[in-house]
Amino acid sequence: MLLLMACTPPLGDRLPRPVGVGRADDGQLRFVIPLCAGEAISSFAAVDHETERPVWKVSRPARRDMKKIVLGNAQGFAEQEIPLASPLPSNLDVSATLASDLVVGSAFTLDQIPEDLAGTATVVNVIGKGTPEPEEEFLRQTDADYC
């Protein structure tokens, strides 16, 4: 019984901080990383959830306040460590490693991110409710929950 209790997370633990997922104007996946005051991204990666094969990785952003990233667009990063693999797997894990080594991320299937989000400021909070919401509301809610 004691061993079982040691493996159980304490009551009240929150879910990990999510990454909002939407679509850029051209339909590519777009990610919104909620940052608390003083935080900065050091790298961003996408991997195939099933095989754990890297799909894309960038690091060393030019701006400390970078929060929005489009899959495959390395503009704004000093280094593209892994070029975008094609075709995309249907199930992705994305994660942003912060300068403090904290990792925030989300896992999702491509069909959870509707094509009609292209060109909008709407994201899906896959860890939370999985329903599209305005990007500003996603950032406000994650700031209230995690910062």
XYZ file of C-alpha atoms in Angstrom:
147
model
C 0.000 0.000 0.000
C 2.791 2.405 0.820
C 4.471 1.787 -2.547
C 1.234 2.569 -4.364
C 0.865 5.846 -2.498
C 4.429 6.865 -3.330
C 3.701 6.473 -7.060
C 0.498 8.492 -6.933
C 0.858 12.207 -7.637
C -0.237 14.472 -4.804
C -3.817 15.646 -4.907
C -4.237 19.013 -6.565
C -1.412 18.638 -9.113
C -2.216 20.635 -12.215
C -2.016 19.405 -15.765
C 1.155 20.461 -17.569
C 1.080 23.895 -19.186
C -0.294 23.458 -22.718
C 0.722 24.865 -26.072
C -2.149 26.325 -28.126
C -2.425 24.867 -31.637
C -4.000 26.675 -34.581
C -3.408 27.249 -38.284
C -1.412 29.948 -40.069
C -2.872 31.795 -43.082
C -1.490 29.093 -45.399
C -2.949 26.248 -43.294
C 0.329 25.201 -41.657
C 0.191 24.343 -37.964
C 0.745 27.383 -35.740
C 1.707 27.158 -32.082
C 1.174 29.662 -29.277
C 3.421 29.191 -26.269
C 2.150 30.820 -23.067
C 5.056 32.455 -21.262
C 5.011 33.820 -17.737
C 6.836 37.052 -16.896
C 10.582 36.694 -17.432
C 10.342 33.405 -19.350
C 11.828 32.825 -22.797
C 11.899 29.920 -25.252
C 15.262 28.279 -25.940
C 14.020 25.632 -28.424
C 10.903 24.194 -30.009
C 10.446 20.637 -31.289
C 7.822 18.446 -32.928
C 8.065 14.643 -32.786
C 5.988 11.737 -34.069
C 3.999 10.629 -31.029
C 3.979 6.962 -32.015
C 7.615 6.481 -33.074
C 9.208 9.382 -31.131
C 10.996 10.283 -34.393
C 11.902 13.992 -34.557
C 9.869 15.889 -37.156
C 11.264 19.428 -36.731
C 13.407 21.333 -34.247
C 14.539 24.948 -33.979
C 16.511 26.724 -31.284
C 17.954 30.051 -30.180
C 15.147 32.484 -31.038
C 16.179 35.994 -32.042
C 13.636 37.563 -29.650
C 13.157 36.718 -25.980
C 9.418 37.352 -26.191
C 8.749 34.956 -29.105
C 5.453 33.144 -28.412
C 4.171 32.163 -31.861
C 5.777 29.549 -34.102
C 4.654 28.130 -37.452
C 5.679 24.524 -38.110
C 8.475 24.429 -40.687
C 9.171 28.180 -40.553
C 12.573 28.653 -38.929
C 12.517 32.416 -39.443
C 13.315 34.090 -36.153
C 15.535 31.242 -34.934
C 19.333 31.179 -35.177
C 19.377 27.430 -35.728
C 17.172 24.848 -37.427
C 18.513 21.650 -35.906
C 16.096 19.316 -37.732
C 14.442 20.379 -41.012
C 10.717 19.667 -41.337
C 10.081 16.024 -42.205
C 7.382 15.256 -44.720
C 4.758 13.906 -44.709
C 3.642 14.842 -41.221
C 2.608 11.990 -38.961
C -1.029 12.076 -37.909
C -0.162 12.227 -34.208
C 2.302 14.889 -33.002
C 3.910 15.912 -29.725
C 5.155 19.496 -29.653
C 7.211 21.032 -26.904
C 8.885 24.312 -26.125
C 11.892 24.180 -23.835
C 12.237 27.399 -21.883
C 15.515 29.013 -20.861
C 14.839 27.695 -17.328
C 14.684 24.109 -18.757
C 10.942 23.916 -18.046
C 9.163 22.129 -20.899
C 5.640 23.054 -22.002
C 3.831 21.123 -24.673
C 0.857 19.356 -26.147
C 0.107 16.132 -27.985
C -2.609 16.007 -30.610
C -3.782 14.377 -33.806
C -3.929 16.449 -36.985
C -7.681 15.933 -37.254
C -8.125 17.770 -33.923
C -6.907 21.002 -35.561
C -9.621 22.066 -38.035
C -8.544 23.441 -41.403
C -10.996 26.336 -41.002
C -8.775 27.783 -38.254
C -6.424 28.971 -41.048
C -6.044 32.734 -40.988
C -7.810 33.147 -37.643
C -6.479 34.042 -34.195
C -8.046 30.876 -32.783
C -6.234 27.973 -31.136
C -7.117 24.622 -29.642
C -6.061 23.920 -26.079
C -5.744 20.167 -26.562
C -4.841 19.402 -22.930
C -7.810 21.356 -21.619
C -11.039 21.168 -23.497
C -9.913 20.600 -27.082
C -12.326 23.261 -28.360
C -11.209 26.217 -30.480
C -10.990 29.482 -28.550
C -9.577 32.948 -29.231
C -5.806 33.056 -28.808
C -6.097 35.947 -26.329
C -8.456 33.917 -24.129
C -6.099 30.914 -24.244
C -3.160 33.122 -23.174
C -5.216 34.857 -20.458
C -6.426 31.537 -19.035
C -3.012 29.856 -19.066
C -1.486 32.950 -17.458
C -4.117 32.766 -14.696
C -3.608 29.016 -14.237
C 0.200 28.774 -14.395
C 1.837 32.150 -13.745
